[in-house]
Amino acid sequence: MLGMWKTNAPDEFVSVKFDMEMREGSSPSDGASSTPNSSGRRRNSAEAKEGLGFIMCKRLVQMMQGNIWISLNPLASAQSMTLVLRFQNRPSYGRATFAPGSSSEQPSSNPQFRGLRVILADDDALNRAVTKKLLEKLGCEVTAVSSGFECLSALNSAENSVRLVVLDIQMPEMDGFEVATRIRKVRSRSWPLIIAVTASAEDNVWERCLQMGMNGMIRKPVLLQGMADELQRVLQRAGEGL
Amino acid sequence: MERTRLRRQVALTRQSLFDQGFLDEQFIQLEDLQDDANPNFVEEVVTLYYRDSARLITNIEKALEKNSLDFNKLDGFMHQFKGSSSSIGAKKVKAECTLFREYCRAGNGEGLPHLSVQGLNGFAWIHTSCRCTRTFQQIKKEYATLKRKLEAYFQVVRQAGPAETACWPK
């Protein structure tokens, strides 16, 4: 790939164009062929260059609202291939620029998160303060509690207005797994959604989370972008009815 | 003029904390969370850290004074302490905590093979305990140093006053 352009039109979509130069003597593996006898039928010279693989690619790219074509040089052999892809603009989570003591502009939060009611359960006061602030930064409305018991009773009194529970797994007395099990006994798998927070680096933690009826997992240390990504993923899956 | 000088001092002090390895990116995450609604968030969190972890330090000290060390218990305390230290970006403290936990695991027969329980005779047992104790002294030292440095840093921050933000004229 030798060149890339992006349109600056401030619309819903962004187009990215790739220009690939094809040098003398080399040919793309499944693309245009330069042998003149690839097809017996008379076609225009551009089509004669397109092998089956290329046609399939072209179809797929066009289905994705992009385009791909081959430019020929004066000798009618393939010179360059151009691919245009179109992407939908998504809201970004800009990180505030840091300067000592600066009060930063609010990072743009995903509208999906705005007003999202969350219960946060973590026995560690420090982690609770930081994660709560982080969720509020993303636009959520957070109730922070310090134990599994408090979490369950907060959920009961809130009835159905809480969309998401963010749960530290390693809590004394009642750990996150037990809380999730108890929640799922009386509530559906997607309301409220449950995201586990764990310090563990073990692979099977995620499986266990799933078994207990959780919808997502995030590893400590909890980062703004990490939480935003996992929240988005979990909400999206819930929206798709999974 | 004075303000500019103070601001520059804040920036330099802050940078040196990173350059000298006292703080890591997690501290920046905290700074990112600070805003007009919570203009002193970072200082508040750090204060919370020192208040909360004082209790953990006392627990670990007590546990280390016992004749036979309960490595499981020690590891549990240290797991918590490491987690908190990690949350504020306390890089050196965190590193010493990791070392401590490795010695705990060795004391339990897991982890470092050259300190495994199979080979442990009385001497090796004492050796591991000594290492835990010594590492803990190191942790306390780094912990206290960081506290001093951060206190000095926040003092300058307060002196420099709130930063002006560019905003459209109302």
XYZ file of C-alpha atoms in Angstrom:
412
model
C 0.000 0.000 0.000
C 1.549 3.231 -1.015
C -1.031 5.912 -0.477
C -4.076 6.629 1.598
C -6.582 9.462 1.444
C -9.404 10.412 3.711
C -12.210 12.696 2.672
C -12.779 15.596 4.979
C -16.463 15.968 4.355
C -18.055 16.216 7.774
C -20.776 13.734 7.079
C -21.811 10.455 8.516
C -19.201 8.501 6.605
C -15.483 8.539 6.111
C -13.924 7.184 2.937
C -10.459 5.763 2.900
C -8.747 5.102 -0.396
C -5.801 2.753 -0.867
C -3.641 2.965 -3.948
C -1.521 -0.062 -4.648
C 1.189 0.169 -7.211
C 1.941 -2.946 -9.145
C 5.479 -3.070 -10.321
C 6.793 -4.625 -13.491
C 7.135 -8.361 -13.190
C 5.038 -8.772 -10.105
C 1.379 -9.550 -10.038
C -1.078 -9.809 -7.204
C -1.621 -13.405 -6.226
C -5.255 -13.718 -7.073
C -5.986 -10.514 -8.865
C -5.542 -9.276 -12.345
C -3.742 -11.556 -14.665
C -1.644 -10.260 -17.495
C -1.846 -13.299 -19.697
C -3.856 -12.410 -22.746
C -5.441 -15.802 -23.048
C -7.211 -16.058 -19.715
C -10.560 -15.968 -21.390
C -11.575 -17.039 -24.909
C -14.333 -14.480 -25.167
C -13.846 -10.929 -26.363
C -14.112 -8.487 -23.469
C -12.814 -5.003 -22.956
C -9.238 -4.950 -21.797
C -10.044 -4.055 -18.179
C -12.293 -7.036 -17.686
C -9.859 -9.363 -19.355
C -7.473 -8.506 -16.570
C -9.850 -9.516 -13.817
C -9.515 -13.078 -12.563
C -12.263 -14.795 -10.584
C -10.659 -13.958 -7.267
C -10.643 -10.318 -8.122
C -14.266 -10.368 -9.202
C -15.226 -11.899 -5.883
C -13.286 -9.244 -4.014
C -14.943 -6.545 -6.047
C -18.387 -7.920 -5.251
C -17.649 -8.077 -1.524
C -16.170 -4.608 -1.444
C -19.143 -3.156 -3.270
C -21.514 -4.875 -0.878
C -19.662 -3.023 1.854
C -20.308 0.219 0.016
C -16.769 0.573 -1.206
C -15.186 0.043 -4.559
C -12.108 -1.496 -6.076
C -10.679 -1.151 -9.558
C -7.574 -1.598 -11.608
C -5.938 1.176 -13.546
C -4.107 0.219 -16.661
C -0.989 1.736 -18.033
C -0.685 2.632 -21.744
C 0.571 -0.899 -22.476
C -2.746 -2.242 -21.135
C -1.131 -4.166 -18.336
C -2.158 -3.607 -14.760
C -0.488 -0.586 -13.250
C -2.232 0.010 -10.019
C -5.209 -1.159 -8.011
C -7.377 1.215 -6.061
C -9.550 0.261 -3.126
C -12.027 2.589 -1.525
C -13.645 1.679 1.780
C -16.401 3.547 3.513
C -16.706 3.615 7.288
C -19.445 5.021 9.420
C -18.384 7.782 11.769
C -18.559 6.692 15.388
C -18.377 8.971 18.390
C -14.928 9.029 19.896
C -13.936 9.050 23.533
C -11.371 11.809 23.474
C -8.964 11.721 26.393
C -8.635 15.054 28.080
C -5.188 16.543 27.545
C -3.305 16.589 30.788
C -1.604 19.585 32.216
C -0.908 19.987 35.881
C -4.066 20.933 37.697
C -5.904 21.578 34.474
C -9.643 21.307 34.499
C -10.125 19.458 31.278
C -12.960 19.729 28.807
C -15.421 16.920 29.173
C -14.409 14.059 26.914
C -17.200 13.336 24.515
C -19.152 10.515 26.050
C -21.152 8.045 24.067
C -24.809 9.100 24.124
C -25.674 5.493 24.950
C -24.067 5.899 28.359
C -25.690 9.166 29.279
C -27.932 8.725 32.272
C -27.220 4.999 32.360
C -28.046 3.864 35.875
C -25.271 1.808 37.386
C -24.666 0.124 40.714
C -20.966 -0.241 41.507
C -19.919 -2.755 44.148
C -16.339 -2.764 45.424
C -15.137 -3.228 48.985
C -11.999 -1.164 48.441
C -12.685 2.519 49.067
C -9.960 3.683 46.724
C -11.041 1.529 43.789
C -14.640 2.477 44.434
C -13.841 6.201 44.276
C -11.819 5.876 41.090
C -14.181 3.550 39.223
C -17.187 5.645 40.236
C -15.578 8.787 38.877
C -14.626 6.940 35.730
C -18.196 5.788 35.103
C -19.520 9.267 35.823
C -17.025 10.631 33.335
C -18.627 8.382 30.747
C -22.004 9.867 31.611
C -23.394 7.202 33.927
C -25.417 7.770 37.067
C -23.653 5.726 39.706
C -24.654 4.323 43.079
C -21.566 2.981 44.823
C -21.804 0.278 47.489
C -19.149 -1.568 49.425
C -20.415 -5.126 49.652
C -22.406 -7.824 47.919
C -25.209 -7.480 50.451
C -25.525 -3.758 49.873
C -25.519 -4.377 46.155
C -28.428 -6.786 46.326
C -30.496 -4.550 48.570
C -29.770 -1.476 46.420
C -30.895 -3.441 43.396
C -34.082 -4.529 45.119
C -35.056 -1.031 46.151
C -34.258 0.363 42.709
C -36.611 -2.187 41.128
C -36.033 -2.117 37.403
C -34.342 1.215 36.908
C -30.770 -0.071 37.224
C -29.381 -1.055 33.810
C -25.940 -2.223 34.825
C -24.103 -3.660 37.799
C -20.324 -3.333 37.909
C -19.041 -5.902 40.330
C -15.644 -6.475 41.897
C -15.152 -10.217 41.998
C -12.809 -10.383 44.963
C -14.947 -9.101 47.798
C -14.888 -10.584 51.282
C -18.023 -12.221 52.682
C -19.940 -12.391 49.416
C -17.850 -12.429 46.269
C -18.924 -11.178 42.862
C -19.792 -14.641 41.585
C -22.284 -15.194 44.359
C -23.836 -11.786 43.864
C -24.285 -12.498 40.164
C -25.814 -15.901 40.853
C -28.315 -14.382 43.227
C -29.204 -11.620 40.800
C -29.752 -14.062 37.950
C -32.015 -16.220 40.083
C -34.673 -13.567 39.929
C -33.763 -11.445 36.933
C -33.324 -12.061 33.224
C -29.914 -12.408 31.641
C -29.907 -8.957 30.162
C -31.544 -6.794 32.818
C -29.593 -5.716 34.684
C -26.390 -6.308 32.767
C -23.452 -7.388 34.913
C -19.818 -6.518 34.278
C -17.215 -8.192 36.466
C -14.037 -6.433 37.570
C -11.156 -8.733 38.366
C -7.477 -8.513 39.176
C -6.964 -12.099 38.106
C -4.938 -12.846 35.008
C -6.230 -16.387 34.700
C -7.849 -17.447 31.459
C -10.813 -19.283 32.897
C -12.149 -16.324 34.869
C -14.144 -15.211 31.841
C -15.720 -18.635 31.494
C -16.704 -18.623 35.121
C -18.172 -15.155 34.730
C -20.270 -16.348 31.816
C -21.444 -19.377 33.745
C -22.590 -17.163 36.594
C -24.683 -15.137 34.189
C -22.407 -12.141 33.766
C -22.329 -10.213 30.524
C -18.856 -8.723 30.524
C -15.529 -8.609 32.265
C -12.831 -6.041 32.714
C -9.382 -6.508 34.211
C -7.798 -4.254 36.755
C -6.423 -1.656 36.568
C -9.634 -0.192 35.200
C -8.933 2.317 32.455
C -11.341 4.836 30.996
C -11.067 3.508 27.458
C -11.235 -0.111 28.604
C -14.443 0.485 30.516
C -15.948 2.437 27.650
C -15.138 -0.343 25.186
C -16.532 -3.115 27.370
C -19.674 -1.105 28.208
C -20.271 -0.503 24.532
C -19.754 -4.152 23.681
C -22.072 -5.385 26.420
C -24.834 -2.899 25.578
C -24.577 -3.759 21.924
C -24.912 -7.479 22.532
C -27.861 -6.852 24.819
C -29.436 -4.776 22.078
C -28.959 -7.642 19.661
C -30.832 -9.897 22.019
C -27.846 -12.116 22.754
C 4.618 36.244 36.025
C 4.627 34.537 39.363
C 1.851 32.304 38.136
C 3.825 31.246 35.100
C 6.826 30.437 37.230
C 4.721 28.357 39.577
C 3.050 26.548 36.683
C 6.417 25.695 35.250
C 7.500 24.403 38.625
C 4.441 22.198 38.787
C 5.194 20.785 35.336
C 8.824 20.113 36.181
C 8.025 18.500 39.516
C 5.417 16.346 37.879
C 7.716 15.286 35.078
C 10.487 14.341 37.480
C 8.120 12.028 39.361
C 7.625 10.113 36.121
C 11.242 10.319 35.008
C 12.529 8.979 38.303
C 10.117 6.072 38.149
C 7.958 6.984 41.128
C 4.765 7.187 39.080
C 3.408 5.369 36.048
C 0.570 5.857 33.510
C -2.087 4.990 36.045
C -1.466 8.381 37.655
C -2.303 9.971 34.318
C -5.576 8.050 34.275
C -6.429 9.755 37.554
C -5.509 13.136 36.125
C -7.811 12.420 33.192
C -10.685 11.898 35.584
C -10.150 15.278 37.248
C -12.509 17.972 36.027
C -14.461 21.043 37.111
C -16.836 18.906 39.151
C -13.884 17.390 41.044
C -10.973 19.795 40.661
C -8.883 18.082 43.366
C -9.695 14.528 42.455
C -6.103 13.331 42.177
C -5.105 14.728 45.542
C -8.246 13.285 47.132
C -7.541 9.836 45.759
C -3.921 9.920 46.905
C -5.034 11.014 50.371
C -7.519 8.168 50.423
C -4.758 5.764 49.427
C -2.453 6.762 52.265
C -5.282 6.665 54.761
C -6.564 3.240 53.721
C -3.243 1.550 53.203
C -1.966 2.567 56.642
C -4.267 -0.095 58.043
C -2.924 -2.723 55.637
C 0.654 -1.863 56.507
C -0.103 -2.380 60.203
C -1.697 -5.752 59.451
C 1.303 -6.881 57.444
C 3.693 -5.751 60.148
C 1.786 -7.718 62.772
C 1.715 -10.780 60.558
C 5.474 -10.550 59.987
C 6.167 -10.437 63.706
C 4.807 -13.932 64.258
C 7.189 -16.779 64.848
C 5.929 -18.806 61.957
C 4.755 -16.817 59.006
C 1.349 -17.392 57.477
C 2.347 -16.816 53.874
C -1.196 -17.140 52.607
C -2.414 -14.392 54.867
C 0.554 -12.204 54.025
C -0.043 -12.732 50.336
C -3.688 -11.762 50.783
C -2.813 -8.480 52.489
C -0.170 -7.749 49.913
C -2.581 -8.458 47.052
C -4.841 -5.735 48.388
C -2.010 -3.340 49.043
C -0.543 -3.894 45.611
C -3.951 -3.296 44.041
C -4.362 0.045 45.763
C -0.819 1.126 45.005
C -1.387 0.187 41.410
C -4.532 2.315 41.257
C -2.640 5.491 42.006
C 0.310 4.624 39.776
C 2.806 4.051 42.588
C 5.368 2.363 40.369
C 8.220 1.589 42.776
C 5.899 0.552 45.582
C 4.091 -1.777 43.210
C 7.353 -3.368 42.061
C 8.405 -4.135 45.631
C 4.960 -5.596 46.324
C 5.357 -7.971 43.389
C 8.682 -9.142 44.801
C 7.145 -9.650 48.223
C 4.359 -11.782 46.778
C 6.863 -13.950 44.964
C 8.613 -14.629 48.250
C 5.261 -15.447 49.841
C 4.551 -17.932 47.082
C 7.993 -19.438 47.544
C 7.256 -19.747 51.226
C 4.129 -21.638 50.252
C 5.988 -23.976 47.964
C 4.903 -22.387 44.689
C 6.771 -20.052 42.434
C 10.537 -19.627 42.424
C 12.057 -23.121 42.191
C 15.226 -22.273 44.033
C 13.173 -21.421 47.073
C 10.774 -24.346 46.847
C 9.483 -26.027 49.963
C 10.815 -29.413 48.909
C 14.300 -28.127 49.390
C 13.456 -26.137 52.461
C 15.307 -26.967 55.574
C 15.265 -24.724 58.601
C 17.825 -22.393 57.120
C 15.964 -21.883 53.871
C 12.732 -21.192 55.755
C 14.404 -18.445 57.733
C 15.911 -17.208 54.495
C 12.485 -16.729 52.940
C 11.119 -15.046 56.027
C 14.092 -12.707 56.080
C 13.516 -11.859 52.473
C 9.868 -11.076 53.133
C 10.782 -8.873 56.061
C 13.535 -7.130 54.172
C 11.354 -6.571 51.129
C 8.681 -5.151 53.364
C 11.163 -2.667 54.819
C 11.894 -1.635 51.259
C 8.172 -1.266 50.539
C 7.716 0.985 53.538
C 10.662 3.077 52.459
C 9.332 3.591 48.936
C 5.851 4.204 50.301
C 7.120 6.969 52.630
C 9.317 8.539 49.947
C 6.428 8.697 47.509
C 4.199 10.246 50.159
C 6.711 13.010 50.769
C 7.164 13.699 47.085
C 3.451 13.754 46.366
C 2.752 16.048 49.306
C 5.369 18.469 47.977
C 3.894 18.184 44.495
C 0.328 18.924 45.586
C 1.544 21.873 47.597
C 3.007 23.479 44.480
C -0.145 22.609 42.546
C -2.236 24.435 45.114
C 0.077 27.420 45.064
C -0.077 27.639 41.300
C -3.848 27.844 41.495
C -6.419 26.524 39.070
C -5.279 26.520 35.450
C -7.130 28.830 33.133
C -8.995 27.005 30.451
C -9.593 28.379 27.011
C -13.260 29.053 26.599
C -15.411 30.952 24.204
C -16.429 34.347 25.475
C -19.927 34.110 26.875
